[in-house]
Short mmCIF file of C-alpha atoms and ligand atoms in Angstrom, two decimals:
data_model
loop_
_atom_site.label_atom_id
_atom_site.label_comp_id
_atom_site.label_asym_id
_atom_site.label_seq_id
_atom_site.Cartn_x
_atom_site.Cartn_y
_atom_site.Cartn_z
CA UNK J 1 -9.51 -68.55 98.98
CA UNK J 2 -9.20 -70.37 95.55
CA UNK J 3 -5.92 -72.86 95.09
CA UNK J 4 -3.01 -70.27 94.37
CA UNK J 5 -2.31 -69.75 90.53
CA UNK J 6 -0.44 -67.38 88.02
CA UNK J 7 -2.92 -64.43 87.26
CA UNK J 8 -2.31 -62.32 83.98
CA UNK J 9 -3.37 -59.39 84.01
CA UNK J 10 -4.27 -57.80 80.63
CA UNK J 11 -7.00 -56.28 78.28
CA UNK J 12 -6.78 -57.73 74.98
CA UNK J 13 -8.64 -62.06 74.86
CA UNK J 14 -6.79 -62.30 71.57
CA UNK J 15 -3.35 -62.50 73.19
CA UNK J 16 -3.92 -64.79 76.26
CA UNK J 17 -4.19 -68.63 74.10
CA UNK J 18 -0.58 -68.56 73.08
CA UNK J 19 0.38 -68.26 76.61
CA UNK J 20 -2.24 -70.34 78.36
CA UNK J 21 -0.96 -72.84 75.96
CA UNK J 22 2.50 -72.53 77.02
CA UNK J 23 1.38 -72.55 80.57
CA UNK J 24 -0.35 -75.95 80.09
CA UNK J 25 2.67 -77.30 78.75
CA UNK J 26 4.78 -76.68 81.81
CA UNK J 27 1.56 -77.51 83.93
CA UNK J 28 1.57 -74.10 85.91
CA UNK J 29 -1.75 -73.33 86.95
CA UNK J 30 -3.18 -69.97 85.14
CA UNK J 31 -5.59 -67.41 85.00
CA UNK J 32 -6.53 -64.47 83.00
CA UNK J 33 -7.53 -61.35 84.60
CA UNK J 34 -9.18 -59.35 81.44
CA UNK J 35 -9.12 -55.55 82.89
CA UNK J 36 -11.29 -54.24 80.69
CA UNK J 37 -13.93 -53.66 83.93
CA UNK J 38 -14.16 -55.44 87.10
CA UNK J 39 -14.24 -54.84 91.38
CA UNK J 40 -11.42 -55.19 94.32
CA UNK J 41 -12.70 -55.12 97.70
CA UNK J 42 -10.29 -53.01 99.37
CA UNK J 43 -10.88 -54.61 102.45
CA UNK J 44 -9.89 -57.96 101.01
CA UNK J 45 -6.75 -59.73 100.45
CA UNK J 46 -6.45 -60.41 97.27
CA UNK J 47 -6.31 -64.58 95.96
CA UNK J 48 -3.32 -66.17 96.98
CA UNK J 49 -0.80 -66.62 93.69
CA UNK J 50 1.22 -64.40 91.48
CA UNK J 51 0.45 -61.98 89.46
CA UNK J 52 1.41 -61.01 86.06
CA UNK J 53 1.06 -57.73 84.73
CA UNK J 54 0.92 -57.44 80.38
CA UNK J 55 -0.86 -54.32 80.82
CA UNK J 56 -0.27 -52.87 76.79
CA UNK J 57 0.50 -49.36 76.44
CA UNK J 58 -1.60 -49.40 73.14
CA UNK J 59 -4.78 -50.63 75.48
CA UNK J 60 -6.66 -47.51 74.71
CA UNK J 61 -7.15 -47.88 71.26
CA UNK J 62 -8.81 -51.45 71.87
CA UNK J 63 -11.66 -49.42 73.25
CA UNK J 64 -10.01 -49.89 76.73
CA UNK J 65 -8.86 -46.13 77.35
CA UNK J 66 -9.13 -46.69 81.31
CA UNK J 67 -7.44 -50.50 81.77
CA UNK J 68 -4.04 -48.77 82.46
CA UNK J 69 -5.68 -46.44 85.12
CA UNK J 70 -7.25 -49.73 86.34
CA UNK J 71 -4.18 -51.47 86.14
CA UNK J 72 -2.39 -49.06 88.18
CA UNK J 73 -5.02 -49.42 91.14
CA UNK J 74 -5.02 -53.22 90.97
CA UNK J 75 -1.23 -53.34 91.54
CA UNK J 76 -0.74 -51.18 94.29
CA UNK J 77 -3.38 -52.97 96.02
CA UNK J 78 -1.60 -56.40 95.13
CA UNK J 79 1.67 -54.75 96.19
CA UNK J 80 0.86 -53.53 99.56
CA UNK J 81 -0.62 -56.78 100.35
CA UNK J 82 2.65 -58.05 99.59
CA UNK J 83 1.82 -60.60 96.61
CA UNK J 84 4.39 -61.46 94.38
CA UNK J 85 3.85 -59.25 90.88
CA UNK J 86 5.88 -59.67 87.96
CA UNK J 87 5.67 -56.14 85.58
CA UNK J 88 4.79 -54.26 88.61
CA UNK J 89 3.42 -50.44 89.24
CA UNK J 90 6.89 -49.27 88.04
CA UNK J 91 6.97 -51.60 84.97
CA UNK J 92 3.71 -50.08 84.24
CA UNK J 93 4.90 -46.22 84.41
CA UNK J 94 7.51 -47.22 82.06
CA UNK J 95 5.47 -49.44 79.54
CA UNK J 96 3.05 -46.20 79.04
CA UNK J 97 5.86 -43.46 78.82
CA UNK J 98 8.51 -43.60 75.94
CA UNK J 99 10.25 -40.16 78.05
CA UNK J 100 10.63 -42.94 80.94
CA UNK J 101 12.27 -45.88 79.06
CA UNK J 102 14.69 -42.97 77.41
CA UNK J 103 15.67 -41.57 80.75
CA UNK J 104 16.56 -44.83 82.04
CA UNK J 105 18.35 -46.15 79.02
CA UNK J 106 20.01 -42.88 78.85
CA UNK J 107 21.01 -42.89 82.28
CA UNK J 108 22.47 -46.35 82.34
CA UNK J 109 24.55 -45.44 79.27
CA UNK J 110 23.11 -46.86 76.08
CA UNK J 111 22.78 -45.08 72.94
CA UNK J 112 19.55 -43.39 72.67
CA UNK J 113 17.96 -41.02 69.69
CA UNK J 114 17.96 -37.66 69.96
CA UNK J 115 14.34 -37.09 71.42
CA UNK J 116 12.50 -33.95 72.52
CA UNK J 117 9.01 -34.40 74.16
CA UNK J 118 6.41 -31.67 73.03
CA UNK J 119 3.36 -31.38 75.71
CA UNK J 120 0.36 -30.61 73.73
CA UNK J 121 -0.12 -29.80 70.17
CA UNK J 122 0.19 -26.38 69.73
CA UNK J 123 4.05 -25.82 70.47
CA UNK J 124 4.54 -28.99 68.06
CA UNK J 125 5.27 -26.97 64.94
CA UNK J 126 7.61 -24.34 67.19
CA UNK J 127 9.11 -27.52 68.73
CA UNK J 128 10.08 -29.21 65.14
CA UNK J 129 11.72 -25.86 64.53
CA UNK J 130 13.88 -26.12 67.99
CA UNK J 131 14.32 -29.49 67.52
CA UNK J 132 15.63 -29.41 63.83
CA UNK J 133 17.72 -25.77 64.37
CA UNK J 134 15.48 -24.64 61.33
CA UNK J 135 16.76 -26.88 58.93
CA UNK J 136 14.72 -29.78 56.75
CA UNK J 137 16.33 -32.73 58.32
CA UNK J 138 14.80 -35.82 58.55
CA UNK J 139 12.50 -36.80 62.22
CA UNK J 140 10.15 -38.67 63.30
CA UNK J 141 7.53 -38.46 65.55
CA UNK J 142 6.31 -40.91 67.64
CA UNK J 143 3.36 -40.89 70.89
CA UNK J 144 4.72 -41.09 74.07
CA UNK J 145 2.23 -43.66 75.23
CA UNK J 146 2.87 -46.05 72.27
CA UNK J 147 2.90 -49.41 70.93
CA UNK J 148 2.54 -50.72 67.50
CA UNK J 149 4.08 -47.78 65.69
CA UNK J 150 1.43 -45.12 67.22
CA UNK J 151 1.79 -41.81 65.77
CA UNK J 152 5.53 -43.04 64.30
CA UNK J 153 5.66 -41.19 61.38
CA UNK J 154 8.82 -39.88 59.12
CA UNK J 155 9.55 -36.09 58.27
CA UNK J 156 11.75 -34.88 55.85
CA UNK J 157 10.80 -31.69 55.75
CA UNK J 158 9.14 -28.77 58.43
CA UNK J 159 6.80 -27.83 55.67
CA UNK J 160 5.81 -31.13 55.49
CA UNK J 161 5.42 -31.75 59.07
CA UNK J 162 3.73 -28.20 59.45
CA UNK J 163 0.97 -29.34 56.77
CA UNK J 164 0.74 -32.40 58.73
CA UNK J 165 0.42 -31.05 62.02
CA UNK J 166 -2.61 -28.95 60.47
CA UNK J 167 -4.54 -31.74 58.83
CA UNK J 168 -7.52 -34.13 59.46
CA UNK J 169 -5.09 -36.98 59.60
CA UNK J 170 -3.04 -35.77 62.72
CA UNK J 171 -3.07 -38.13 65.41
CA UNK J 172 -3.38 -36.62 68.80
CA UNK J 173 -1.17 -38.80 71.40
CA UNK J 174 -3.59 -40.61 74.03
CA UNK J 175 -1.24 -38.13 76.95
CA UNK J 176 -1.03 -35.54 75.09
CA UNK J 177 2.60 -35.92 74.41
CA UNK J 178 4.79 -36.12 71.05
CA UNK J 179 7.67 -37.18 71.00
CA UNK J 180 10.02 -35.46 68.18
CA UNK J 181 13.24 -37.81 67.74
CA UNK J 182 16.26 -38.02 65.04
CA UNK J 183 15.44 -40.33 62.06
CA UNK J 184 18.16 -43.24 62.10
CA UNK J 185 19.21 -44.72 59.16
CA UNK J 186 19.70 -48.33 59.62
CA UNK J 187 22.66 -50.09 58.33
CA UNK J 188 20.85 -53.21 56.79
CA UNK J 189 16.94 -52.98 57.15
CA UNK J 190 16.00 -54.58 59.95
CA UNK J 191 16.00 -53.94 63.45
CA UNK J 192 16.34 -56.29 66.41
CA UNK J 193 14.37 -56.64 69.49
CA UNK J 194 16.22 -58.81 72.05
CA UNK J 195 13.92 -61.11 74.37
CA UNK J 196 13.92 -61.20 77.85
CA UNK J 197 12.60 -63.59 80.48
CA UNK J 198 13.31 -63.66 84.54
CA UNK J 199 16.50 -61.90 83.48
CA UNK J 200 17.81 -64.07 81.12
CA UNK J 201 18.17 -63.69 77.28
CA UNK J 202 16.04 -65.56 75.33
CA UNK J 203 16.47 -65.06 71.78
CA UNK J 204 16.75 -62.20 69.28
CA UNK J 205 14.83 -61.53 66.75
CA UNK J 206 15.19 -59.87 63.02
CA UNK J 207 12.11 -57.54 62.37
CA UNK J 208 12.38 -56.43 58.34
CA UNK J 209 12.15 -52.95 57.68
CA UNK J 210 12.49 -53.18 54.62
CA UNK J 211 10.30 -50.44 52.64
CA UNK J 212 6.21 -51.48 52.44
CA UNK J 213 6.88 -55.03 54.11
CA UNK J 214 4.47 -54.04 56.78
CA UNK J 215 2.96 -50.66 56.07
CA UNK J 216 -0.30 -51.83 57.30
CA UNK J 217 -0.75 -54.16 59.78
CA UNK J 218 -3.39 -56.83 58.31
CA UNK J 219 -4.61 -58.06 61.70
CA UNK J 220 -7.79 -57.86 62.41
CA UNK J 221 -7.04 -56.37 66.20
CA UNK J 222 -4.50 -54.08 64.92
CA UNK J 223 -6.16 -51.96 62.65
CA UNK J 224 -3.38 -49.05 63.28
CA UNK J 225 -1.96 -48.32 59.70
CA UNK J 226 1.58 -48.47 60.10
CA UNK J 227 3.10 -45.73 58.26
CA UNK J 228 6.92 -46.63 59.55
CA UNK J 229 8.12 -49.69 58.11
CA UNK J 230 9.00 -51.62 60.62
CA UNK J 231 7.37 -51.40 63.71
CA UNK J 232 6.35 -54.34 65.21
CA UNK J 233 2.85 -55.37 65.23
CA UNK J 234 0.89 -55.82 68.49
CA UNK J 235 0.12 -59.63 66.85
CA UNK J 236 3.23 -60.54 65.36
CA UNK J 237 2.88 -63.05 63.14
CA UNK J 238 0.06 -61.64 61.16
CA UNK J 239 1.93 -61.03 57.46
CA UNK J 240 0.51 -59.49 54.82
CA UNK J 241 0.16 -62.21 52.15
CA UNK J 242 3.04 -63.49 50.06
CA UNK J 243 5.24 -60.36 52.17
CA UNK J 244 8.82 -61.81 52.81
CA UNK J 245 8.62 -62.90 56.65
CA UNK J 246 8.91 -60.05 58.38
CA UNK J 247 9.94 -61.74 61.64
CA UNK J 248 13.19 -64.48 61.59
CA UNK J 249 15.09 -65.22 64.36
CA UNK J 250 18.57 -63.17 64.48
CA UNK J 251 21.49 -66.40 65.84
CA UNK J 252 24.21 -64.38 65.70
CA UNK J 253 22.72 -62.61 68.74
CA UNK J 254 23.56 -64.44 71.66
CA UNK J 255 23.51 -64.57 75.58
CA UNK J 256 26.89 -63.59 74.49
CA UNK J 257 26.66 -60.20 72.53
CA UNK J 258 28.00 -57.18 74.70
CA UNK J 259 24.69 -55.42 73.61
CA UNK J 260 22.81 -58.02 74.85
CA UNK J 261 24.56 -58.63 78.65
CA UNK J 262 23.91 -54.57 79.35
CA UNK J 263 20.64 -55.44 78.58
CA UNK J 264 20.47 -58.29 81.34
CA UNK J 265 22.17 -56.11 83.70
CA UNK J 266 19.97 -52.96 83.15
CA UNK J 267 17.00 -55.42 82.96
CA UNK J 268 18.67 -56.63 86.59
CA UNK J 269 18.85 -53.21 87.74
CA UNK J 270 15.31 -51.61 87.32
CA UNK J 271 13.37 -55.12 88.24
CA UNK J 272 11.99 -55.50 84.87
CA UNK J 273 11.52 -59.53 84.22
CA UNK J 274 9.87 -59.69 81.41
CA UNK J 275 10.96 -57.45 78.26
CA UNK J 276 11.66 -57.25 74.65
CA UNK J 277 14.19 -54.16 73.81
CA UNK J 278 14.54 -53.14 70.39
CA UNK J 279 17.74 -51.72 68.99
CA UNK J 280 18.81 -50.26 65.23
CA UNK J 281 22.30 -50.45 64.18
CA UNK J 282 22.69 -47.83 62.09
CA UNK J 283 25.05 -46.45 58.95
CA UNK J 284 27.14 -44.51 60.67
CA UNK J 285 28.07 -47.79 63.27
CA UNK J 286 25.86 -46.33 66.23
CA UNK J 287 23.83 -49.16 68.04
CA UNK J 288 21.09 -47.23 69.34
CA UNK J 289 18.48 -48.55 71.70
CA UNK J 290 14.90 -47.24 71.39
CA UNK J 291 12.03 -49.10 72.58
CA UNK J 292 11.34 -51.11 76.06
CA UNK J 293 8.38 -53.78 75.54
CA UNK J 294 6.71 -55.19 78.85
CA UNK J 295 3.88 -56.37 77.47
CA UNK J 296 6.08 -58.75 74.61
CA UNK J 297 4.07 -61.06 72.06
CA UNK J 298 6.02 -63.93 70.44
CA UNK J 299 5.81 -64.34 66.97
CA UNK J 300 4.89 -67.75 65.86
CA UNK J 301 7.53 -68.44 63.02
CA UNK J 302 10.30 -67.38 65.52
CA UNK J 303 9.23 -69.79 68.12
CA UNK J 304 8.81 -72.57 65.99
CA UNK J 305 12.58 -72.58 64.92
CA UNK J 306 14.03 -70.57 68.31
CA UNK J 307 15.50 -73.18 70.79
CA UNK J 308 13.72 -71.82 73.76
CA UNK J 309 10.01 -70.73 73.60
CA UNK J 310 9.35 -67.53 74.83
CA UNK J 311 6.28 -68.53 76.48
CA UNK J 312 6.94 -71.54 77.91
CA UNK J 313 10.11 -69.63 79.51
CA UNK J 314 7.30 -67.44 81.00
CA UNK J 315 5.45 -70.09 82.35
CA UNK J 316 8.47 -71.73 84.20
CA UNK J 317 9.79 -68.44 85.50
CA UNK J 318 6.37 -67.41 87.05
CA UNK J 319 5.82 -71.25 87.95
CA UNK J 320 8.69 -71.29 90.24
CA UNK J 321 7.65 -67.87 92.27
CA UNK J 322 4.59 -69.61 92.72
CA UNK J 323 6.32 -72.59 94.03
CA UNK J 324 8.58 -70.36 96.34
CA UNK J 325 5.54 -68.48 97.80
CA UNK J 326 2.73 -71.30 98.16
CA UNK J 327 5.15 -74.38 97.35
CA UNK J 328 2.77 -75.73 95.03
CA UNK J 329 3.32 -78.63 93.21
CA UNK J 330 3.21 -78.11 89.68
CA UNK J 331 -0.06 -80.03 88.41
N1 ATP I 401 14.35 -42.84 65.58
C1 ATP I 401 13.96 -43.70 64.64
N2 ATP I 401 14.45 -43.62 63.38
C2 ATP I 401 14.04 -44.46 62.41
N3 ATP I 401 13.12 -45.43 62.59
C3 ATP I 401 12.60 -45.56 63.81
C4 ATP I 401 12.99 -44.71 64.90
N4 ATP I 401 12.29 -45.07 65.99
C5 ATP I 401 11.50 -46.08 65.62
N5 ATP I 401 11.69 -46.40 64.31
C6 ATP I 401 11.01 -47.47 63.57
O1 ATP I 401 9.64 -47.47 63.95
C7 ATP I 401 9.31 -48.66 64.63
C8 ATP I 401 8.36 -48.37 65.78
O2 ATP I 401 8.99 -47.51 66.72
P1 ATP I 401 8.86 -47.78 68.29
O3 ATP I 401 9.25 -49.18 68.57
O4 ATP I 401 9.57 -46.72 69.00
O5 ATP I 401 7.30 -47.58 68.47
P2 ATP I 401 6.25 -48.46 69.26
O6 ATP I 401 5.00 -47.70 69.25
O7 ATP I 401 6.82 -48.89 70.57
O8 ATP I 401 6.10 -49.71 68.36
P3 ATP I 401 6.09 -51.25 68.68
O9 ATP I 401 5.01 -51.52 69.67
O10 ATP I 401 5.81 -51.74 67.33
O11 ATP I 401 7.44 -51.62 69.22
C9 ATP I 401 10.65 -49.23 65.06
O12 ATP I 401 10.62 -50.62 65.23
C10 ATP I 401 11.57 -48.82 63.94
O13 ATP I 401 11.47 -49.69 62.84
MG1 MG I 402 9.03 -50.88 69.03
#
């Protein structure tokens, strides 16, 4: 048995220094479990320490189409041998399903887009029909199994989506499942994604929407067009050169904001520790809430001006379950 440590659980190298960085700071012992392959001896208990699940719903289009099925089998073994798991099996089901984080927003209340899920492509054209009662109002679509934008793409038209449906460029969803959801207008153009750590708020922040300001990500590990302004990038941070900032930290958001304590509470409620939410606030004064993120990445210009680290709040938070279940002194 090796001396008990945080374990992260994830698939993509690129992600891990910030947060092994963080984790030095606070001295809490860490390790990276990449699940890109690997072994579990089912007849073994698995190293003392807790374990962190970032398991990315966008995994598959690293080249890593089977790291969520993996992920899945890894954490019901760490969970019936009773280790401590932060993002657990059910924060997994919901990180890979966009029908899942509606239902439960839904269900607790929040303001949620219109969404109808379309199994397979050929009902999708049918489905737009349904879903727009035959007229050309604007939708998106969006794959269920998402992250950075996937498949988010505006209509304004049922021609135009028809044509689309039909071409080379179509992008078949990873499960098979499209979502088709009301276009919402935002207000100003930006929306906010509200931070989340061992149930506390830790900052908001401003993503710009503004038209072309990040129509294609330029990372090198995102290489996703994104053909929505606006969604955020699986490596936030990475701007297109001389783009306005696409990322600022929102103040007026606080602990505080009525939005932003249902959050903490729903957070509370389903066991999810570790989250970024995004929300629009729209023209017509809605604040809708459309996107769960378990497997948050910090962007670098918010931290440096935010008054708590994102993280470094990680690395305390896990710390101290590591304390409480091996009461290990922190290094
Ligand atoms: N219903 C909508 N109407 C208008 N714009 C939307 C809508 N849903 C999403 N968007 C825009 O598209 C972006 C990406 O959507 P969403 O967050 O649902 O996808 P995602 O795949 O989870 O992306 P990410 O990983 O970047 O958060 C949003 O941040 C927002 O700017
Ligand atoms: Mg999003």
């Amino acid at each position: 048995m090796s001396t008990p440590r945080v374990y992260v659980i994830h698939e993509n190298p690129e992600w891990f220094p910030p947060l092994a960085a963080a984790f030095a700071a606070e001295g809490v012992p860490v390790q990276e479990v990449l699940l890109t392959e690997g072994q579990i001896d089912l007849g073994a208990e698995p190293e003392p320490g807790v374990y962190w699940s970032r398991m990315s719903a966008s995994s598959h289009t690293r080249g890593h189409e089977h790291s969520k099925e993996y992920t899945r089998a890894v954490l019901g073994w760490l969970e019936r041998a009773g280790r401590t798991v932060v993002g657990g099996s059910h924060v997994l089901e919901l990180e890979v399903s966009k029908v899942a984080q509606h239902g439960l927003l839904q269900a607790a209340g929040f303001d949620v887009p219109r969404t109808s899920a379309v199994f397979g492509t050929a009902p999708l054209k049918e489905a737009a029909r349904t879903f727009t009662g035959g007229q050309d109002v604007p939708f998106i679509t969006k794959h269920n199994q998402g992250g950075k934008g996937l498949g988010v793409r505006r209509f304004d038209s049922l021609a135009e989506f028809d044509a689309y449906v039909d071409s080379p460029e179509f992008e078949a969803p990873v499960d098979g499942i499209t979502l088709l959801q009301e276009y919402l207008t935002a207000r100003e153009p930006f929306i906010t994604r509200a931070e989340f750590v061992g149930g506390e708020f830790v900052y908001a922040v401003r993503v710009d929407t503004s038209a072309g300001s990040f129509e294609l990500c330029p990372a090198d590990a995102c290489e996703v067009p994104q053909v929505i302004a606006g969604a955020v990038c699986d490596v936030p941070g990475v701007e297109a050169p001389g783009a306005p900032a696409a990322f600022s930290l929102r103040e007026e958001v606080t602990s505080e904001h009525p939005l932003v304590q249902r959050l903490r509470t729903f957070l509370a409620d389903q066991g999810i520790q570790i989250a970024g939410v995004e929300f629009m606030e729209t023209t017509d004064g809605r604040t809708v809430v459309y996107d769960i993120n378990t497997n948050t990445n910090y962007n670098p210009a918010v931290e440096a001006v935010a008054p708590v680290s994102g993280p470094r709040a990680i690395a305390r938070f896990t710390g101290a379950l590591l304390e409480r279940d091996h009461a290990v002194a922190a290094v």
